[in-house]
Tab-separated table of C-alpha atoms and ligand atoms in Angstrom:
chain	number	residue	atom	x	y	z
A	1	MET	CA	13.094	-18.320	-0.520
A	2	THR	CA	11.372	-21.371	-1.916
A	3	ASN	CA	8.080	-22.115	-3.630
A	4	ASN	CA	5.511	-24.675	-2.577
A	5	LEU	CA	3.105	-23.746	-5.376
A	6	ASP	CA	3.759	-24.530	-9.031
A	7	GLN	CA	3.653	-21.870	-11.746
A	8	ALA	CA	0.147	-22.830	-12.874
A	9	THR	CA	-1.266	-22.406	-9.362
A	10	ILE	CA	0.508	-19.064	-8.921
A	11	ALA	CA	-1.007	-17.855	-12.211
A	12	LYS	CA	-4.452	-19.155	-11.238
A	13	LEU	CA	-4.371	-17.409	-7.833
A	14	ALA	CA	-3.176	-14.149	-9.420
A	15	GLU	CA	-6.121	-14.226	-11.810
A	16	HIS	CA	-8.488	-15.087	-8.936
A	17	LEU	CA	-7.335	-12.135	-6.806
A	18	GLU	CA	-7.173	-9.696	-9.709
A	19	ASN	CA	-10.709	-10.589	-10.808
A	20	ALA	CA	-11.917	-9.907	-7.263
A	21	GLU	CA	-10.207	-6.496	-7.404
A	22	LEU	CA	-11.510	-5.553	-10.856
A	23	GLN	CA	-15.065	-6.713	-10.218
A	24	ALA	CA	-15.156	-5.633	-6.550
A	25	TYR	CA	-16.149	-8.834	-4.784
A	26	GLU	CA	-14.661	-10.476	-1.727
A	27	VAL	CA	-13.016	-13.890	-1.619
A	28	ILE	CA	-11.845	-16.287	1.084
A	29	LYS	CA	-8.214	-15.742	2.054
A	30	ILE	CA	-6.102	-17.947	-0.152
A	31	THR	CA	-4.124	-19.597	2.662
A	32	ASP	CA	-7.355	-21.379	3.686
A	33	ASP	CA	-7.054	-23.485	0.510
A	34	TYR	CA	-3.250	-23.377	0.270
A	35	PRO	CA	-1.995	-23.537	3.878
A	36	ASP	CA	1.534	-24.478	2.808
A	37	MET	CA	2.074	-21.365	0.702
A	38	THR	CA	5.397	-19.633	1.304
A	39	ASP	CA	6.402	-15.951	1.348
A	40	LYS	CA	7.932	-16.533	-2.066
A	41	ASP	CA	4.651	-17.940	-3.439
A	42	ALA	CA	2.824	-14.861	-2.127
A	43	ALA	CA	5.311	-12.436	-3.660
A	44	ASP	CA	5.213	-14.359	-6.950
A	45	ILE	CA	1.401	-14.030	-7.042
A	46	GLN	CA	1.672	-10.266	-6.453
A	47	TRP	CA	4.278	-9.908	-9.207
A	48	GLU	CA	2.073	-11.968	-11.533
A	49	ILE	CA	-0.846	-9.571	-10.887
A	50	ARG	CA	1.545	-6.722	-11.695
A	51	ARG	CA	2.623	-8.448	-14.901
A	52	ARG	CA	-1.011	-8.929	-15.945
A	53	LYS	CA	-1.700	-5.200	-15.537
A	54	VAL	CA	1.429	-4.156	-17.455
A	55	ASP	CA	0.460	-6.637	-20.175
A	56	ARG	CA	-2.874	-4.864	-20.558
A	57	GLY	CA	-1.088	-1.531	-20.995
A	58	HIS	CA	-1.145	-0.147	-17.454
A	59	LYS	CA	1.858	1.711	-16.098
A	60	ILE	CA	3.301	1.061	-12.634
A	61	VAL	CA	3.456	4.502	-10.967
A	62	GLY	CA	4.904	3.631	-7.585
A	63	MET	CA	5.221	1.313	-4.631
A	64	LYS	CA	3.681	1.175	-1.183
A	65	MET	CA	4.671	-0.256	2.146
A	66	GLY	CA	1.974	-1.547	4.485
A	67	LEU	CA	1.711	-2.558	8.136
A	68	THR	CA	4.654	-0.325	9.038
A	69	SER	CA	3.018	1.233	12.135
A	70	TRP	CA	2.000	-0.436	15.402
A	71	ALA	CA	-1.466	1.046	14.949
A	72	LYS	CA	-1.846	-0.859	11.673
A	73	MET	CA	-0.151	-4.063	12.850
A	74	LYS	CA	-2.411	-4.142	15.893
A	75	GLN	CA	-5.506	-3.378	13.822
A	76	MET	CA	-4.771	-6.207	11.359
A	77	GLY	CA	-3.144	-8.711	13.741
A	78	VAL	CA	0.001	-8.974	11.611
A	79	GLU	CA	3.496	-8.058	12.844
A	80	THR	CA	5.606	-7.822	9.715
A	81	PRO	CA	5.350	-5.141	7.027
A	82	CYS	CA	4.289	-5.930	3.475
A	83	TYR	CA	4.695	-4.109	0.166
A	84	GLY	CA	2.709	-3.598	-3.005
A	85	PHE	CA	2.784	-1.827	-6.346
A	86	LEU	CA	0.658	1.102	-7.523
A	87	ALA	CA	-0.868	1.028	-11.016
A	88	ASP	CA	-1.773	4.186	-12.956
A	89	TYR	CA	-5.524	3.887	-12.438
A	90	PHE	CA	-5.104	3.722	-8.625
A	91	SER	CA	-4.169	7.438	-8.645
A	92	LEU	CA	-6.920	10.010	-8.007
A	93	PRO	CA	-6.604	13.807	-7.789
A	94	ASP	CA	-6.915	15.743	-4.531
A	95	GLY	CA	-10.595	16.477	-3.888
A	96	ALA	CA	-11.635	13.446	-5.945
A	97	GLU	CA	-15.059	11.889	-5.909
A	98	VAL	CA	-14.209	8.219	-5.396
A	99	PRO	CA	-16.720	5.835	-7.023
A	100	PHE	CA	-17.647	3.674	-4.045
A	101	ASP	CA	-19.229	0.901	-6.117
A	102	GLU	CA	-15.861	0.091	-7.734
A	103	LEU	CA	-14.638	-0.972	-4.271
A	104	ILE	CA	-15.550	-3.681	-1.743
A	105	HIS	CA	-15.087	-2.293	1.787
A	106	PRO	CA	-12.618	0.587	1.467
A	107	LYS	CA	-10.652	2.122	4.332
A	108	VAL	CA	-8.496	5.263	4.299
A	109	GLU	CA	-5.005	5.798	5.702
A	110	ALA	CA	-2.937	8.947	6.276
A	111	GLU	CA	0.541	8.427	4.857
A	112	ILE	CA	3.733	10.255	3.967
A	113	ALA	CA	5.198	9.512	0.544
A	114	PHE	CA	8.710	9.887	-0.813
A	115	ILE	CA	9.818	10.517	-4.395
A	116	THR	CA	13.351	9.328	-5.011
A	117	ASN	CA	16.038	10.693	-7.321
A	118	LYS	CA	18.667	7.950	-6.923
A	119	GLU	CA	18.505	4.201	-7.029
A	120	LEU	CA	18.207	2.477	-3.642
A	121	ARG	CA	19.475	-1.069	-3.573
A	122	GLY	CA	20.310	-3.739	-1.036
A	123	PRO	CA	19.515	-5.101	2.413
A	124	ASP	CA	21.257	-2.403	4.488
A	125	VAL	CA	20.001	0.942	3.170
A	126	THR	CA	19.976	3.541	5.990
A	127	ILE	CA	17.608	6.424	6.760
A	128	ASP	CA	20.389	8.859	5.806
A	129	GLU	CA	20.809	7.124	2.454
A	130	VAL	CA	17.073	7.326	1.832
A	131	MET	CA	17.050	11.053	2.682
A	132	ALA	CA	20.022	11.638	0.364
A	133	ALA	CA	18.139	9.859	-2.420
A	134	THR	CA	14.882	11.787	-1.895
A	135	GLU	CA	13.758	14.537	-4.245
A	136	LEU	CA	10.480	15.420	-2.543
A	137	VAL	CA	8.195	14.346	0.272
A	138	VAL	CA	4.431	14.603	-0.277
A	139	PRO	CA	1.294	13.937	1.766
A	140	ALA	CA	-0.764	11.026	0.464
A	141	VAL	CA	-3.927	9.261	1.552
A	142	GLU	CA	-4.207	5.612	0.630
A	143	ILE	CA	-7.533	3.903	0.061
A	144	ILE	CA	-7.034	0.218	0.816
A	145	ASP	CA	-9.535	-2.500	-0.053
A	146	SER	CA	-8.537	-6.031	0.887
A	147	ARG	CA	-10.149	-8.506	-1.436
A	148	TYR	CA	-10.554	-10.843	1.541
A	149	LYS	CA	-13.827	-11.381	3.350
A	150	ASP	CA	-14.229	-9.056	6.347
A	151	PHE	CA	-10.739	-7.596	5.702
A	152	LYS	CA	-9.253	-10.639	7.529
A	153	PHE	CA	-5.962	-12.092	6.398
A	154	ASP	CA	-2.471	-13.272	7.343
A	155	LEU	CA	0.807	-11.874	6.029
A	156	ILE	CA	1.057	-14.367	3.157
A	157	SER	CA	-2.492	-13.760	1.927
A	158	VAL	CA	-2.177	-9.972	2.076
A	159	GLN	CA	1.170	-9.903	0.277
A	160	ALA	CA	-0.346	-11.964	-2.566
A	161	ASP	CA	-3.295	-9.521	-2.693
A	162	ASN	CA	-0.933	-6.624	-3.501
A	163	SER	CA	-1.157	-5.538	0.141
A	164	SER	CA	-4.784	-4.394	-0.286
A	165	SER	CA	-3.734	-1.605	-2.689
A	166	THR	CA	-6.567	0.008	-4.570
A	167	ARG	CA	-6.506	3.832	-4.849
A	168	PHE	CA	-4.493	6.775	-3.529
A	169	VAL	CA	-4.720	10.556	-3.473
A	170	VAL	CA	-1.630	12.781	-3.376
A	171	GLY	CA	-1.847	16.282	-1.886
A	172	SER	CA	-0.850	19.375	-3.826
A	173	HIS	CA	1.893	20.454	-1.378
A	174	SER	CA	5.373	18.991	-1.415
A	175	ALA	CA	8.507	19.573	0.618
A	176	ALA	CA	12.236	19.150	0.231
A	177	PRO	CA	13.517	16.213	2.282
A	178	ASN	CA	15.159	18.516	4.847
A	179	ALA	CA	12.192	20.917	5.163
A	180	PHE	CA	10.587	19.094	8.089
A	181	ASP	CA	11.419	16.569	10.756
A	182	TRP	CA	9.413	13.688	9.287
A	183	SER	CA	9.204	11.840	12.585
A	184	THR	CA	7.441	14.687	14.438
A	185	ILE	CA	5.190	15.916	11.647
A	186	GLY	CA	1.553	15.690	12.736
A	187	VAL	CA	-1.468	14.391	10.813
A	188	VAL	CA	-5.147	14.673	11.703
A	189	MET	CA	-7.843	12.711	9.869
A	190	GLN	CA	-11.413	13.950	9.812
A	191	LYS	CA	-14.420	12.006	8.561
A	192	ASN	CA	-17.479	14.153	7.836
A	193	GLY	CA	-15.882	16.959	9.846
A	194	GLU	CA	-15.109	14.908	12.956
A	195	ILE	CA	-11.614	13.938	14.029
A	196	VAL	CA	-11.311	10.147	13.788
A	197	GLU	CA	-7.536	9.503	13.911
A	198	LEU	CA	-4.370	11.472	14.587
A	199	GLY	CA	-0.678	10.746	14.819
A	200	ALA	CA	2.857	11.671	13.873
A	201	GLY	CA	5.367	10.405	11.330
A	202	ALA	CA	7.358	8.447	13.920
A	203	ALA	CA	4.466	5.978	14.097
A	204	VAL	CA	5.960	4.506	10.922
A	205	LEU	CA	9.063	2.589	12.066
A	206	ASP	CA	10.252	5.656	14.094
A	207	HIS	CA	10.821	7.545	10.823
A	208	PRO	CA	8.952	7.121	7.519
A	209	ALA	CA	12.263	6.937	5.618
A	210	ALA	CA	12.947	3.653	7.468
A	211	SER	CA	9.979	2.244	5.575
A	212	VAL	CA	11.646	3.110	2.252
A	213	ALA	CA	14.820	1.390	3.470
A	214	MET	CA	12.764	-1.671	4.400
A	215	LEU	CA	11.203	-1.706	0.935
A	216	ALA	CA	14.714	-1.755	-0.577
A	217	LYS	CA	15.535	-4.725	1.657
A	218	MET	CA	12.368	-6.635	0.744
A	219	LEU	CA	12.893	-5.995	-2.979
A	220	HIS	CA	16.524	-7.076	-2.691
A	221	GLU	CA	15.298	-10.571	-1.806
A	222	ARG	CA	14.017	-10.735	-5.403
A	223	ASP	CA	17.080	-9.011	-6.864
A	224	GLU	CA	14.937	-5.925	-7.457
A	225	VAL	CA	15.856	-2.311	-6.611
A	226	ILE	CA	13.981	0.945	-6.028
A	227	PRO	CA	14.818	2.853	-9.220
A	228	ALA	CA	15.460	6.613	-9.182
A	229	GLY	CA	12.184	8.469	-9.640
A	230	THR	CA	10.015	6.075	-7.637
A	231	PHE	CA	6.976	7.312	-5.706
A	232	ILE	CA	6.700	5.341	-2.432
A	233	MET	CA	3.923	5.486	0.150
A	234	THR	CA	5.432	4.567	3.502
A	235	GLY	CA	2.371	3.140	5.304
A	236	GLY	CA	-0.531	4.288	7.421
A	237	ILE	CA	0.441	6.363	10.455
A	238	THR	CA	-2.822	5.605	12.250
A	239	ALA	CA	-5.304	2.750	12.108
A	240	ALA	CA	-7.254	2.679	8.836
A	241	VAL	CA	-10.751	4.186	8.860
A	242	LEU	CA	-13.679	2.383	7.223
A	243	VAL	CA	-15.739	4.578	4.898
A	244	GLU	CA	-19.265	4.353	3.498
A	245	LYS	CA	-20.829	5.865	0.426
A	246	GLY	CA	-21.366	9.591	1.087
A	247	ASP	CA	-18.438	10.006	3.499
A	248	SER	CA	-16.029	12.917	3.121
A	249	ILE	CA	-12.442	12.546	4.290
A	250	CYS	CA	-10.031	15.376	5.016
A	251	VAL	CA	-6.499	14.701	6.249
A	252	ARG	CA	-4.517	17.709	7.527
A	253	TYR	CA	-0.746	17.500	7.415
A	254	GLN	CA	1.219	19.900	9.582
A	255	GLY	CA	2.753	22.467	7.191
A	256	LEU	CA	1.686	20.498	4.106
A	257	GLY	CA	-1.977	21.346	3.619
A	258	THR	CA	-4.855	18.933	3.329
A	259	VAL	CA	-5.827	15.923	1.230
A	260	THR	CA	-9.542	15.453	0.681
A	261	MET	CA	-11.909	13.065	-1.065
A	262	LYS	CA	-15.549	12.088	-1.068
A	263	PHE	CA	-16.955	8.597	-1.614
A	264	VAL	CA	-19.888	8.762	-4.012
B	301	OOG	C1	-2.739	-4.128	4.427
B	301	OOG	C2	-2.154	-2.884	3.836
B	301	OOG	C3	-1.764	-1.918	4.923
B	301	OOG	C4	-0.705	0.315	5.441
B	301	OOG	O1	-0.487	1.468	5.084
B	301	OOG	O2	-0.431	-0.107	6.564
B	301	OOG	C5	-1.337	-0.591	4.451
B	301	OOG	C6	-4.096	-3.896	5.042
B	301	OOG	O3	-4.167	-3.433	6.187
B	301	OOG	O4	-5.099	-4.187	4.380
B	301	OOG	O5	-1.482	-0.179	3.325
B	302	MG	MG1	-1.304	1.983	3.275
């Protein structure tokens, strides 16, 4: 893990991408100007954006994995997962009216989220270890909003852009880790009453807990861990669905109720 960018450039790119997020405008993907950027540079930019938010008093309320399903990898043309952090103001209640004008070109994703009760650390965490460290599993819908023009990017650019994180909505149902088989649980996404996507948990790396294990591995490369009590979204099960102002989204989770929102 080496850097090709110096600290000043990393700080400048973090500010550039965070401004685009906060003021809702799109930018050219950063690898166009910095083609020699490394994975480490990208992760450093993301962590600098995180530091800027914490500095301004925001709390980090969780983590997310992205590009963990074939549907998503195929949709975005990228074949390796990415991760991001979730800040307090990303969280919206079930049934929320989502202010569309705060966003650039949002898309929604049906996801399964885990809440841990033990630390997960290292490159070789197993699904069983994740399940043993899970307090609850909850349905969650992520609203992603790449800051890049036309939602087009490569792995390095997206990782720097906090993996397109912008908002998320958690459902009001939760389940014990052994309550369901998380690989066969079904989800159906409706937009304005019509079914637009459907799938099952296994779409995410054969089992959504594998995504949590992969997050532990990716964080380990920075000597970071997943602390006990972390909320983790494991990645879109289906392709992401573009929304417009006025759209209503309802995602039904087998045995776990619905998650709804309206873009206003
Ligand atoms: C990257 C983030 C993908 C997921 O769940 O796969 C993601 C993107 O597609 O913009 O959050
Ligand atoms: Mg996602």
